[in-house]
PDB file of C-alpha atoms in Angstrom:
ATOM      1  CA  MET A   9     104.966 -79.123 -17.168  1.00 39.00           C
ATOM      2  CA  THR A  10     105.707 -80.152 -21.013  1.00 39.00           C
ATOM      3  CA  SER A  11     108.482 -81.929 -19.885  1.00 42.00           C
ATOM      4  CA  GLY A  12     106.649 -84.137 -18.059  1.00 42.00           C
ATOM      5  CA  ILE A  13     104.141 -84.533 -20.716  1.00 37.00           C
ATOM      6  CA  ARG A  14     106.724 -85.286 -23.047  1.00 41.00           C
ATOM      7  CA  ARG A  15     108.346 -87.770 -20.856  1.00 41.00           C
ATOM      8  CA  GLY A  16     104.863 -89.438 -20.484  1.00 39.00           C
ATOM      9  CA  VAL A  17     103.850 -89.763 -23.890  1.00 35.00           C
ATOM     10  CA  SER A  18     107.137 -90.553 -25.535  1.00 40.00           C
ATOM     11  CA  GLY A  19     107.883 -93.768 -26.642  1.00 37.00           C
ATOM     12  CA  VAL A  20     111.562 -93.901 -25.723  1.00 36.00           C
ATOM     13  CA  PHE A  21     112.054 -94.944 -22.234  1.00 37.00           C
ATOM     14  CA  LEU A  22     114.893 -96.454 -20.541  1.00 38.00           C
ATOM     15  CA  GLY A  23     113.131 -99.595 -20.325  1.00 39.00           C
ATOM     16  CA  ILE A  24     110.502-101.668 -18.071  1.00 33.00           C
ATOM     17  CA  LEU A  25     111.444-104.636 -16.893  1.00 35.00           C
ATOM     18  CA  LEU A  26     108.540-106.772 -15.339  1.00 33.00           C
ATOM     19  CA  VAL A  27     108.797-109.548 -12.927  1.00 35.00           C
ATOM     20  CA  VAL A  28     106.256-112.465 -11.642  1.00 34.00           C
ATOM     21  CA  SER A  29     105.809-112.010  -8.144  1.00 37.00           C
ATOM     22  CA  SER A  30     104.945-114.641  -5.447  1.00 38.00           C
ATOM     23  CA  ASN A  31     101.546-115.700  -4.226  1.00 37.00           C
ATOM     24  CA  ALA A  32     100.208-114.931  -0.547  1.00 38.00           C
ATOM     25  CA  SER A  33      97.210-117.063   0.481  1.00 38.00           C
ATOM     26  CA  GLY A  34      96.118-117.735  -3.239  1.00 37.00           C
ATOM     27  CA  GLY A  35      96.555-113.999  -4.069  1.00 49.00           C
ATOM     28  CA  GLY A  36      98.881-113.324  -6.797  1.00 71.00           C
ATOM     29  CA  ALA A  37     100.584-109.941  -7.422  1.00 80.00           C
ATOM     30  CA  GLN A  38     103.051-108.349  -9.797  1.00 89.00           C
ATOM     31  CA  LEU A  39     105.516-105.524  -9.360  1.00 92.00           C
ATOM     32  CA  GLU A  40     106.481-103.455 -12.421  1.00 92.00           C
ATOM     33  CA  MET A  41     109.698-100.906 -11.906  1.00 94.00           C
ATOM     34  CA  ARG A  42     110.706 -98.561 -14.787  1.00 93.00           C
ATOM     35  CA  VAL A  43     112.822 -95.359 -14.952  1.00 94.00           C
ATOM     36  CA  VAL A  44     110.811 -92.706 -16.560  1.00 92.00           C
ATOM     37  CA  ASP A  45     113.701 -90.231 -17.473  1.00 93.00           C
ATOM     38  CA  GLU A  46     114.560 -90.787 -21.285  1.00 92.00           C
ATOM     39  CA  TYR A  47     118.204 -91.184 -22.307  1.00 91.00           C
ATOM     40  CA  PRO A  48     120.870 -89.778 -22.214  1.00 93.00           C
ATOM     41  CA  LEU A  49     121.092 -90.076 -18.213  1.00 96.00           C
ATOM     42  CA  VAL A  50     124.141 -87.881 -16.951  1.00 96.00           C
ATOM     43  CA  VAL A  51     125.765 -87.720 -13.597  1.00 95.00           C
ATOM     44  CA  GLY A  52     124.274 -85.426 -11.212  1.00 95.00           C
ATOM     45  CA  GLN A  53     120.556 -86.166 -12.827  1.00 96.00           C
ATOM     46  CA  ILE A  54     117.838 -87.176 -10.409  1.00 95.00           C
ATOM     47  CA  VAL A  55     115.799 -89.738 -12.201  1.00 94.00           C
ATOM     48  CA  THR A  56     112.415 -90.818 -11.330  1.00 92.00           C
ATOM     49  CA  VAL A  57     111.909 -94.803 -10.375  1.00 93.00           C
ATOM     50  CA  GLU A  58     108.122 -95.505 -10.782  1.00 93.00           C
ATOM     51  CA  LEU A  59     106.996 -98.732  -9.048  1.00 93.00           C
ATOM     52  CA  SER A  60     103.587-100.264  -9.766  1.00 92.00           C
ATOM     53  CA  LEU A  61     101.920-103.030  -7.823  1.00 92.00           C
ATOM     54  CA  ARG A  62      99.000-104.863  -9.292  1.00 90.00           C
ATOM     55  CA  SER A  63      97.290-107.591  -7.425  1.00 88.00           C
ATOM     56  CA  GLU A  64      94.516-110.141  -7.561  1.00 86.00           C
ATOM     57  CA  SER A  65      93.242-108.871  -4.525  1.00 87.00           C
ATOM     58  CA  PRO A  66      92.178-105.287  -3.127  1.00 88.00           C
ATOM     59  CA  ILE A  67      94.970-103.817  -1.550  1.00 88.00           C
ATOM     60  CA  VAL A  68      93.647-102.264   1.851  1.00 87.00           C
ATOM     61  CA  GLY A  69      96.675-100.422   3.394  1.00 84.00           C
ATOM     62  CA  ALA A  70     100.360 -98.896   3.033  1.00 86.00           C
ATOM     63  CA  ALA A  71     103.049-101.010   1.043  1.00 89.00           C
ATOM     64  CA  LYS A  72     106.361-101.225   2.212  1.00 92.00           C
ATOM     65  CA  PHE A  73     109.299-101.269  -0.250  1.00 93.00           C
ATOM     66  CA  ALA A  74     112.428-102.432   0.367  1.00 93.00           C
ATOM     67  CA  LEU A  75     115.227-100.510  -1.516  1.00 93.00           C
ATOM     68  CA  PRO A  76     118.673-101.912  -2.055  1.00 93.00           C
ATOM     69  CA  GLU A  77     121.825-100.007  -1.777  1.00 94.00           C
ATOM     70  CA  LEU A  78     122.876 -98.595  -4.832  1.00 95.00           C
ATOM     71  CA  GLU A  79     126.635 -98.193  -5.831  1.00 94.00           C
ATOM     72  CA  PHE A  80     126.322 -95.289  -8.360  1.00 96.00           C
ATOM     73  CA  GLY A  81     123.773 -92.974  -6.642  1.00 95.00           C
ATOM     74  CA  VAL A  82     121.383 -92.370  -3.810  1.00 95.00           C
ATOM     75  CA  TRP A  83     117.503 -92.972  -2.991  1.00 94.00           C
ATOM     76  CA  LEU A  84     115.897 -89.863  -2.192  1.00 89.00           C
ATOM     77  CA  GLU A  85     112.448 -89.835  -0.415  1.00 83.00           C
ATOM     78  CA  GLN A  86     109.412 -91.560  -1.686  1.00 84.00           C
ATOM     79  CA  SER A  87     106.804 -89.379  -3.694  1.00 81.00           C
ATOM     80  CA  ARG A  88     104.042 -88.137  -1.715  1.00 74.00           C
ATOM     81  CA  THR A  89     101.459 -88.652  -4.459  1.00 73.00           C
ATOM     82  CA  SER A  90     101.205 -92.444  -4.321  1.00 80.00           C
ATOM     83  CA  TYR A  91      98.063 -93.881  -6.045  1.00 83.00           C
ATOM     84  CA  ASN A  92      95.975 -96.774  -4.316  1.00 82.00           C
ATOM     85  CA  GLY A  93      93.138 -97.967  -6.094  1.00 84.00           C
ATOM     86  CA  PHE A  94      91.969 -99.658  -9.407  1.00 83.00           C
ATOM     87  CA  ALA A  95      93.378 -99.377 -13.416  1.00 83.00           C
ATOM     88  CA  LEU A  96      91.466-101.244 -16.117  1.00 80.00           C
ATOM     89  CA  ARG A  97      93.238-103.938 -17.852  1.00 78.00           C
ATOM     90  CA  ASP A  98      91.860-106.164 -20.508  1.00 78.00           C
ATOM     91  CA  GLY A  99      88.314-104.734 -19.510  1.00 81.00           C
ATOM     92  CA  ARG A 100      88.333-105.197 -15.893  1.00 83.00           C
ATOM     93  CA  ARG A 101      89.622-103.492 -12.926  1.00 86.00           C
ATOM     94  CA  VAL A 102      92.641-104.609 -11.433  1.00 87.00           C
ATOM     95  CA  PRO A 103      93.811-103.387  -7.765  1.00 88.00           C
ATOM     96  CA  THR A 104      96.965-101.049  -8.270  1.00 89.00           C
ATOM     97  CA  LEU A 105      99.380 -99.243  -6.324  1.00 89.00           C
ATOM     98  CA  VAL A 106     101.569 -96.687  -7.815  1.00 91.00           C
ATOM     99  CA  THR A 107     104.460 -94.820  -6.280  1.00 91.00           C
ATOM    100  CA  SER A 108     107.779 -93.398  -7.110  1.00 90.00           C
ATOM    101  CA  TYR A 109     111.050 -92.679  -5.674  1.00 92.00           C
ATOM    102  CA  ALA A 110     113.750 -90.107  -6.953  1.00 92.00           C
ATOM    103  CA  VAL A 111     117.243 -91.446  -7.562  1.00 94.00           C
ATOM    104  CA  TRP A 112     120.372 -89.190  -7.603  1.00 95.00           C
ATOM    105  CA  LEU A 113     122.904 -90.213 -10.120  1.00 96.00           C
ATOM    106  CA  GLN A 114     126.637 -89.867  -8.791  1.00 95.00           C
ATOM    107  CA  LYS A 115     128.619 -92.036 -10.809  1.00 95.00           C
ATOM    108  CA  VAL A 116     129.790 -92.500 -14.506  1.00 95.00           C
ATOM    109  CA  GLY A 117     129.474 -95.926 -16.135  1.00 96.00           C
ATOM    110  CA  ARG A 118     127.252 -99.083 -16.632  1.00 96.00           C
ATOM    111  CA  PHE A 119     125.426 -99.998 -13.374  1.00 96.00           C
ATOM    112  CA  GLN A 120     122.704-102.326 -12.636  1.00 94.00           C
ATOM    113  CA  LEU A 121     119.741-101.092 -10.684  1.00 94.00           C
ATOM    114  CA  PRO A 122     118.870-103.907  -8.098  1.00 94.00           C
ATOM    115  CA  GLY A 123     115.319-105.338  -7.982  1.00 93.00           C
ATOM    116  CA  VAL A 124     112.719-103.791  -5.287  1.00 94.00           C
ATOM    117  CA  GLN A 125     110.809-105.817  -2.719  1.00 93.00           C
ATOM    118  CA  VAL A 126     107.350-105.107  -1.589  1.00 93.00           C
ATOM    119  CA  THR A 127     105.092-106.034   1.273  1.00 92.00           C
ATOM    120  CA  ALA A 128     101.593-104.840   0.819  1.00 90.00           C
ATOM    121  CA  PRO A 129      98.385-105.763   2.940  1.00 90.00           C
ATOM    122  CA  VAL A 130      95.349-107.072   0.711  1.00 90.00           C
ATOM    123  CA  LEU A 131      92.153-108.693   1.250  1.00 88.00           C
ATOM    124  CA  ILE A 132      91.449-112.125   0.440  1.00 86.00           C
ATOM    125  CA  ASP A 133      88.044-113.558   1.157  1.00 84.00           C
ATOM    126  CA  GLY A 134      87.450-110.949   3.795  1.00 85.00           C
ATOM    127  CA  THR A 135      90.773-111.844   5.556  1.00 89.00           C
ATOM    128  CA  ARG A 136      93.702-109.354   5.768  1.00 90.00           C
ATOM    129  CA  SER A 137      97.024-110.879   4.285  1.00 90.00           C
ATOM    130  CA  ASP A 138     100.393-109.837   3.432  1.00 90.00           C
ATOM    131  CA  LEU A 139     101.401-110.093  -0.058  1.00 89.00           C
ATOM    132  CA  GLU A 140     105.024-110.126  -1.115  1.00 91.00           C
ATOM    133  CA  ALA A 141     106.147-108.977  -4.637  1.00 92.00           C
ATOM    134  CA  ALA A 142     109.567-108.374  -6.274  1.00 92.00           C
ATOM    135  CA  ALA A 143     110.852-106.586  -9.311  1.00 92.00           C
ATOM    136  CA  ARG A 144     113.885-107.815 -11.588  1.00 90.00           C
ATOM    137  CA  GLY A 145     116.711-105.065 -11.599  1.00 91.00           C
ATOM    138  CA  LEU A 146     117.587-102.570 -14.448  1.00 92.00           C
ATOM    139  CA  SER A 147     120.646-101.586 -16.334  1.00 93.00           C
ATOM    140  CA  LEU A 148     121.429 -98.339 -16.364  1.00 94.00           C
ATOM    141  CA  SER A 149     124.272 -95.876 -18.332  1.00 95.00           C
ATOM    142  CA  ILE A 150     125.275 -93.097 -16.953  1.00 96.00           C
ATOM    143  CA  GLN A 151     127.514 -90.562 -18.778  1.00 94.00           C
ATOM    144  CA  TYR A 152     128.941 -87.120 -18.855  1.00 92.00           C
ATOM    145  CA  PRO A 153     127.131 -84.331 -20.765  1.00 87.00           C
ATOM    146  CA  ARG A 154     128.857 -84.224 -24.215  1.00 80.00           C
ATOM    147  CA  VAL A 155     129.839 -81.203 -25.258  1.00 75.00           C
ATOM    148  CA  ASP A 156     132.706 -79.270 -26.306  1.00 73.00           C
ATOM    149  CA  PRO A 157     134.099 -77.373 -24.562  1.00 76.00           C
ATOM    150  CA  GLN A 158     132.404 -78.440 -21.293  1.00 77.00           C
ATOM    151  CA  PRO A 159     131.937 -75.846 -18.522  1.00 81.00           C
ATOM    152  CA  LYS A 160     133.871 -76.414 -15.357  1.00 83.00           C
ATOM    153  CA  ASP A 161     131.142 -76.445 -13.096  1.00 89.00           C
ATOM    154  CA  PHE A 162     127.481 -76.610 -13.955  1.00 93.00           C
ATOM    155  CA  LEU A 163     124.176 -77.659 -12.880  1.00 95.00           C
ATOM    156  CA  VAL A 164     121.750 -80.300 -14.000  1.00 96.00           C
ATOM    157  CA  ALA A 165     118.239 -80.000 -13.714  1.00 96.00           C
ATOM    158  CA  HIS A 166     114.911 -80.135 -15.620  1.00 94.00           C
ATOM    159  CA  GLU A 167     114.300 -76.660 -15.253  1.00 96.00           C
ATOM    160  CA  ALA A 168     116.081 -73.722 -14.132  1.00 97.00           C
ATOM    161  CA  GLN A 169     115.714 -69.819 -13.570  1.00 96.00           C
ATOM    162  CA  MET A 170     117.572 -67.198 -11.883  1.00 96.00           C
ATOM    163  CA  SER A 171     116.207 -63.347 -10.650  1.00 96.00           C
ATOM    164  CA  SER A 172     118.343 -60.465  -9.082  1.00 96.00           C
ATOM    165  CA  PHE A 173     117.234 -57.832  -6.988  1.00 96.00           C
ATOM    166  CA  LEU A 174     119.263 -54.947  -5.888  1.00 95.00           C
ATOM    167  CA  ASP A 175     118.399 -52.517  -3.012  1.00 90.00           C
ATOM    168  CA  LEU A 176     119.232 -48.985  -4.245  1.00 91.00           C
ATOM    169  CA  PRO A 177     119.213 -45.933  -2.061  1.00 90.00           C
ATOM    170  CA  THR A 178     117.818 -42.641  -3.632  1.00 88.00           C
ATOM    171  CA  GLU A 179     121.463 -41.488  -3.617  1.00 91.00           C
ATOM    172  CA  LEU A 180     124.770 -43.324  -3.426  1.00 93.00           C
ATOM    173  CA  HIS A 181     128.102 -41.996  -2.087  1.00 93.00           C
ATOM    174  CA  PRO A 182     131.550 -43.776  -1.651  1.00 94.00           C
ATOM    175  CA  GLY A 183     131.602 -45.772   1.537  1.00 93.00           C
ATOM    176  CA  GLN A 184     127.702 -46.916   1.531  1.00 94.00           C
ATOM    177  CA  ILE A 185     127.037 -50.504   1.483  1.00 95.00           C
ATOM    178  CA  ILE A 186     124.640 -51.823  -0.823  1.00 96.00           C
ATOM    179  CA  GLU A 187     123.174 -55.638  -1.222  1.00 96.00           C
ATOM    180  CA  GLN A 188     122.105 -57.683  -4.544  1.00 96.00           C
ATOM    181  CA  THR A 189     120.090 -60.815  -4.035  1.00 97.00           C
ATOM    182  CA  LEU A 190     120.435 -63.221  -6.545  1.00 97.00           C
ATOM    183  CA  THR A 191     117.789 -66.343  -6.515  1.00 97.00           C
ATOM    184  CA  ILE A 192     118.016 -69.533  -8.353  1.00 97.00           C
ATOM    185  CA  ARG A 193     115.397 -71.858  -8.688  1.00 97.00           C
ATOM    186  CA  ALA A 194     115.647 -75.599 -10.324  1.00 97.00           C
ATOM    187  CA  GLN A 195     113.402 -78.546 -10.810  1.00 95.00           C
ATOM    188  CA  GLY A 196     115.334 -82.158 -10.578  1.00 94.00           C
ATOM    189  CA  ALA A 197     118.611 -80.614  -8.432  1.00 95.00           C
ATOM    190  CA  LEU A 198     119.528 -80.450  -5.064  1.00 94.00           C
ATOM    191  CA  PRO A 199     121.096 -77.716  -3.223  1.00 93.00           C
ATOM    192  CA  VAL A 200     124.533 -79.296  -3.137  1.00 92.00           C
ATOM    193  CA  SER A 201     124.608 -79.941  -7.080  1.00 93.00           C
ATOM    194  CA  PHE A 202     124.660 -75.781  -7.369  1.00 95.00           C
ATOM    195  CA  PRO A 203     127.927 -74.352  -8.432  1.00 93.00           C
ATOM    196  CA  ASP A 204     128.857 -71.158  -6.649  1.00 90.00           C
ATOM    197  CA  VAL A 205     128.393 -67.951  -8.489  1.00 88.00           C
ATOM    198  CA  ASP A 206     132.011 -66.579  -9.163  1.00 86.00           C
ATOM    199  CA  VAL A 207     132.400 -63.123  -7.754  1.00 86.00           C
ATOM    200  CA  MET A 208     134.032 -60.436 -10.059  1.00 80.00           C
ATOM    201  CA  PRO A 209     136.677 -58.011  -8.357  1.00 83.00           C
ATOM    202  CA  SER A 210     136.574 -54.481  -9.373  1.00 90.00           C
ATOM    203  CA  LYS A 211     138.531 -51.420  -7.991  1.00 92.00           C
ATOM    204  CA  ALA A 212     135.333 -49.159  -7.905  1.00 93.00           C
ATOM    205  CA  TYR A 213     133.932 -51.487  -5.175  1.00 94.00           C
ATOM    206  CA  LYS A 214     134.458 -54.314  -2.575  1.00 94.00           C
ATOM    207  CA  VAL A 215     132.195 -57.528  -2.719  1.00 94.00           C
ATOM    208  CA  ASP A 216     131.628 -59.926  -0.081  1.00 94.00           C
ATOM    209  CA  ARG A 217     129.404 -63.109  -0.345  1.00 93.00           C
ATOM    210  CA  LEU A 218     127.253 -63.565   2.309  1.00 94.00           C
ATOM    211  CA  PRO A 219     126.297 -67.365   3.602  1.00 93.00           C
ATOM    212  CA  VAL A 220     123.945 -69.270   1.037  1.00 94.00           C
ATOM    213  CA  ASP A 221     120.255 -69.775   1.691  1.00 95.00           C
ATOM    214  CA  SER A 222     119.237 -73.066   0.618  1.00 95.00           C
ATOM    215  CA  SER A 223     115.905 -74.958   0.450  1.00 95.00           C
ATOM    216  CA  VAL A 224     114.273 -78.210  -1.179  1.00 93.00           C
ATOM    217  CA  ASP A 225     111.166 -79.630  -1.971  1.00 90.00           C
ATOM    218  CA  TYR A 226     110.056 -83.031  -3.073  1.00 83.00           C
ATOM    219  CA  THR A 227     106.403 -82.875  -4.621  1.00 78.00           C
ATOM    220  CA  ARG A 228     104.387 -85.001  -7.053  1.00 73.00           C
ATOM    221  CA  GLY A 229     107.635 -86.801  -7.598  1.00 73.00           C
ATOM    222  CA  VAL A 230     109.725 -83.810  -8.423  1.00 84.00           C
ATOM    223  CA  VAL A 231     112.736 -82.265  -6.526  1.00 90.00           C
ATOM    224  CA  SER A 232     112.926 -78.519  -6.548  1.00 93.00           C
ATOM    225  CA  SER A 233     115.583 -76.470  -4.819  1.00 96.00           C
ATOM    226  CA  THR A 234     115.686 -72.841  -4.391  1.00 97.00           C
ATOM    227  CA  GLN A 235     119.281 -71.053  -3.419  1.00 97.00           C
ATOM    228  CA  VAL A 236     119.629 -67.553  -2.615  1.00 97.00           C
ATOM    229  CA  VAL A 237     123.079 -65.838  -2.996  1.00 96.00           C
ATOM    230  CA  THR A 238     123.496 -62.148  -1.098  1.00 96.00           C
ATOM    231  CA  LEU A 239     126.295 -60.103  -2.709  1.00 96.00           C
ATOM    232  CA  ARG A 240     127.557 -56.963  -0.549  1.00 96.00           C
ATOM    233  CA  TYR A 241     129.283 -54.170  -2.139  1.00 96.00           C
ATOM    234  CA  THR A 242     131.276 -51.614  -0.401  1.00 95.00           C
ATOM    235  CA  LEU A 243     131.277 -48.508  -2.878  1.00 95.00           C
ATOM    236  CA  LEU A 244     134.781 -47.034  -3.022  1.00 94.00           C
ATOM    237  CA  GLU A 245     135.094 -44.865  -5.985  1.00 93.00           C
ATOM    238  CA  SER A 246     132.733 -42.139  -7.509  1.00 93.00           C
ATOM    239  CA  GLY A 247     131.259 -42.042 -10.800  1.00 93.00           C
ATOM    240  CA  ARG A 248     129.311 -44.487 -12.917  1.00 93.00           C
ATOM    241  CA  GLN A 249     129.730 -47.906 -11.909  1.00 92.00           C
ATOM    242  CA  MET A 250     128.455 -51.191 -13.318  1.00 93.00           C
ATOM    243  CA  ILE A 251     127.339 -53.872 -11.279  1.00 94.00           C
ATOM    244  CA  PRO A 252     128.071 -57.113 -13.802  1.00 93.00           C
ATOM    245  CA  SER A 253     125.596 -59.914 -14.852  1.00 94.00           C
ATOM    246  CA  TYR A 254     126.339 -63.165 -13.039  1.00 94.00           C
ATOM    247  CA  SER A 255     126.015 -66.350 -15.178  1.00 93.00           C
ATOM    248  CA  LEU A 256     125.166 -69.925 -14.367  1.00 94.00           C
ATOM    249  CA  ASP A 257     125.737 -72.729 -17.021  1.00 94.00           C
ATOM    250  CA  TRP A 258     123.451 -75.689 -16.516  1.00 95.00           C
ATOM    251  CA  TRP A 259     122.590 -79.476 -18.449  1.00 95.00           C
ATOM    252  CA  ASN A 260     118.856 -79.176 -19.482  1.00 96.00           C
ATOM    253  CA  THR A 261     117.945 -82.742 -18.895  1.00 95.00           C
ATOM    254  CA  ASP A 262     114.737 -82.594 -21.062  1.00 94.00           C
ATOM    255  CA  LEU A 263     116.458 -80.821 -24.176  1.00 94.00           C
ATOM    256  CA  HIS A 264     119.529 -82.726 -23.461  1.00 93.00           C
ATOM    257  CA  GLN A 265     121.587 -79.640 -24.123  1.00 92.00           C
ATOM    258  CA  PHE A 266     123.759 -76.835 -21.991  1.00 93.00           C
ATOM    259  CA  GLN A 267     122.165 -73.492 -21.415  1.00 94.00           C
ATOM    260  CA  THR A 268     123.071 -70.427 -19.623  1.00 94.00           C
ATOM    261  CA  LEU A 269     121.552 -68.444 -16.815  1.00 95.00           C
ATOM    262  CA  ARG A 270     122.405 -64.826 -16.953  1.00 94.00           C
ATOM    263  CA  SER A 271     121.333 -62.017 -14.113  1.00 94.00           C
ATOM    264  CA  LYS A 272     120.641 -58.731 -14.907  1.00 93.00           C
ATOM    265  CA  PRO A 273     123.180 -56.157 -14.768  1.00 94.00           C
ATOM    266  CA  TYR A 274     122.903 -52.625 -13.270  1.00 95.00           C
ATOM    267  CA  GLU A 275     124.379 -49.020 -13.808  1.00 94.00           C
ATOM    268  CA  ILE A 276     124.790 -46.789 -10.802  1.00 94.00           C
ATOM    269  CA  GLN A 277     125.702 -43.506 -10.258  1.00 94.00           C
ATOM    270  CA  VAL A 278     128.165 -42.577  -7.101  1.00 94.00           C
ATOM    271  CA  ASN A 279     128.260 -39.459  -6.310  1.00 93.00           C
ATOM    272  CA  ALA A 280     131.393 -37.442  -4.789  1.00 88.00           C
ATOM    273  CA  SER A 281     130.868 -36.943  -0.869  1.00 70.00           C
ATOM    274  CA  ASP A 282     132.382 -33.959   1.165  1.00 55.00           C
ATOM    275  CA  VAL A 283     131.320 -35.712   4.312  1.00 49.00           C
ATOM    276  CA  VAL A 284     134.727 -36.206   5.469  1.00 43.00           C
ATOM    277  CA  ASP A 285     135.755 -32.606   4.976  1.00 45.00           C
ATOM    278  CA  ASP A 286     132.550 -31.286   6.662  1.00 44.00           C
ATOM    279  CA  GLY A 287     133.205 -33.890   9.615  1.00 45.00           C
ATOM    280  CA  SER A 288     137.027 -32.744   9.919  1.00 47.00           C
ATOM    281  CA  SER A 289     136.115 -29.208  10.176  1.00 48.00           C
ATOM    282  CA  SER A 290     133.287 -29.597  12.634  1.00 50.00           C
ATOM    283  CA  LYS A 291     135.770 -31.681  14.596  1.00 50.00           C
ATOM    284  CA  MET A 292     138.397 -28.922  14.862  1.00 54.00           C
ATOM    285  CA  ALA A 293     136.077 -26.306  16.263  1.00 54.00           C
ATOM    286  CA  PRO A 294     135.797 -28.002  19.481  1.00 58.00           C
ATOM    287  CA  PHE A 295     139.495 -28.795  19.487  1.00 54.00           C
ATOM    288  CA  TRP A 296     140.274 -24.981  19.247  1.00 51.00           C
ATOM    289  CA  LEU A 297     137.826 -24.233  21.815  1.00 55.00           C
ATOM    290  CA  TRP A 298     138.555 -26.530  24.572  1.00 58.00           C
ATOM    291  CA  GLY A 299     142.254 -27.539  24.147  1.00 60.00           C
ATOM    292  CA  ILE A 300     144.499 -24.556  22.250  1.00 71.00           C
ATOM    293  CA  LEU A 301     142.419 -21.329  23.547  1.00 67.00           C
ATOM    294  CA  PRO A 302     142.311 -22.198  27.290  1.00 70.00           C
ATOM    295  CA  GLY A 303     145.987 -22.879  26.780  1.00 71.00           C
ATOM    296  CA  LEU A 304     146.877 -19.395  25.094  1.00 72.00           C
ATOM    297  CA  VAL A 305     144.868 -17.370  27.481  1.00 68.00           C
ATOM    298  CA  LEU A 306     146.769 -19.379  30.820  1.00 70.00           C
ATOM    299  CA  ALA A 307     150.250 -18.421  29.064  1.00 71.00           C
ATOM    300  CA  TRP A 308     149.152 -14.750  28.721  1.00 65.00           C
ATOM    301  CA  THR A 309     148.221 -14.479  32.077  1.00 69.00           C
ATOM    302  CA  VAL A 310     151.361 -15.921  33.321  1.00 64.00           C
ATOM    303  CA  VAL A 311     153.470 -13.936  31.199  1.00 63.00           C
ATOM    304  CA  ASN A 312     151.845 -10.537  32.231  1.00 69.00           C
ATOM    305  CA  TYR A 313     151.012 -11.165  35.558  1.00 64.00           C
ATOM    306  CA  TRP A 314     153.652 -13.515  37.304  1.00 60.00           C
ATOM    307  CA  ARG A 315     155.390 -10.448  39.601  1.00 63.00           C
ATOM    308  CA  PRO A 316     151.916  -9.596  41.348  1.00 66.00           C
ATOM    309  CA  MET A 317     150.841 -13.138  41.493  1.00 63.00           C
ATOM    310  CA  LEU A 318     154.322 -13.844  43.212  1.00 60.00           C
ATOM    311  CA  ILE A 319     153.744 -10.899  45.602  1.00 64.00           C
ATOM    312  CA  ALA A 320     150.134 -12.056  46.573  1.00 59.00           C
ATOM    313  CA  CYS A 321     151.772 -15.374  47.203  1.00 55.00           C
ATOM    314  CA  LYS A 322     154.327 -14.257  49.815  1.00 59.00           C
ATOM    315  CA  ARG A 323     151.610 -12.212  51.429  1.00 58.00           C
ATOM    316  CA  LEU A 324     149.512 -15.273  52.202  1.00 52.00           C
ATOM    317  CA  ARG A 325     152.287 -17.396  53.194  1.00 53.00           C
ATOM    318  CA  SER A 326     151.833 -18.224  56.880  1.00 52.00           C
ATOM    319  CA  PRO A 327     154.466 -16.384  59.242  1.00 53.00           C
ATOM    320  CA  VAL A 328     157.262 -18.360  60.778  1.00 51.00           C
ATOM    321  CA  LEU A 329     157.129 -17.976  64.868  1.00 47.00           C
ATOM    322  CA  PRO A 330     160.441 -18.198  66.899  1.00 52.00           C
ATOM    323  CA  GLU A 331     160.655 -21.362  68.484  1.00 51.00           C
ATOM    324  CA  ARG A 332     160.035 -19.895  72.149  1.00 47.00           C
ATOM    325  CA  LEU A 333     156.343 -18.358  70.908  1.00 42.00           C
ATOM    326  CA  ASN A 334     155.684 -21.760  69.522  1.00 43.00           C
ATOM    327  CA  PRO A 335     152.894 -23.649  71.944  1.00 46.00           C
TER     328      PRO A 335
END
């Protein structure tokens, strides 16, 4: 990434403060701490704190770093790409351990990044010993992005991009439902930092925003986040409709300026549908066949044949015998 190269070669760093460490069984160590990112640092930014441990003896195991509590931010997990080996210094190989942590800045102002302590196993004259070292703190200045006018909700990241996908059937009619997926990817940002995508109301359709799907990854010292926003449209009117372009403002921590992401707009054609009329006529046929028609036949039969039916009923009635003849 070009921004990472630029940060690596730039001479304008936040500042590097070194500290002389303590000794362990005659073996000395020195712990360096620096913030890699360049000024200005803004609230919401994720900065990389690099820790470099150099010792007089070989480092033979994993080091344990004691991270202090922060009043202005939160420590994130340690980078998975720690280096444990040797570095050239003054023409000789020096045992070196390099690792990094990410810190999420949450407040505005001038703060002190407290010193970090480390305990590392080293090999001194064939004997394994614990070596301890500490680094002095750093002074940090955190501010809001300076721009006028400033967006209300924005994302702070190294890089950001947005893609859009709209699932369209062959034909569209009022009453149908279609879905649009907005995928937002950012480096140097957490999912909780993403602002909401503003849904634009329309008389032509109803929009529902489904639950957001988010994920985060921390690899090679870079925090990468992805957010998937699904919008569901219920079409209400026929004619040519426009699915609008959605935008997201973000502060580029490499260029130190605001930029805007925009999704692709879509123009769709919603055809008039006669499904409702066909359905009503198809429902009326069974109603006439099984409801009104049998009722008309029964009424006609009663009107024209009520007298013969009455006589027949009288003939079928059981005779009443005198009381003296009843058994």
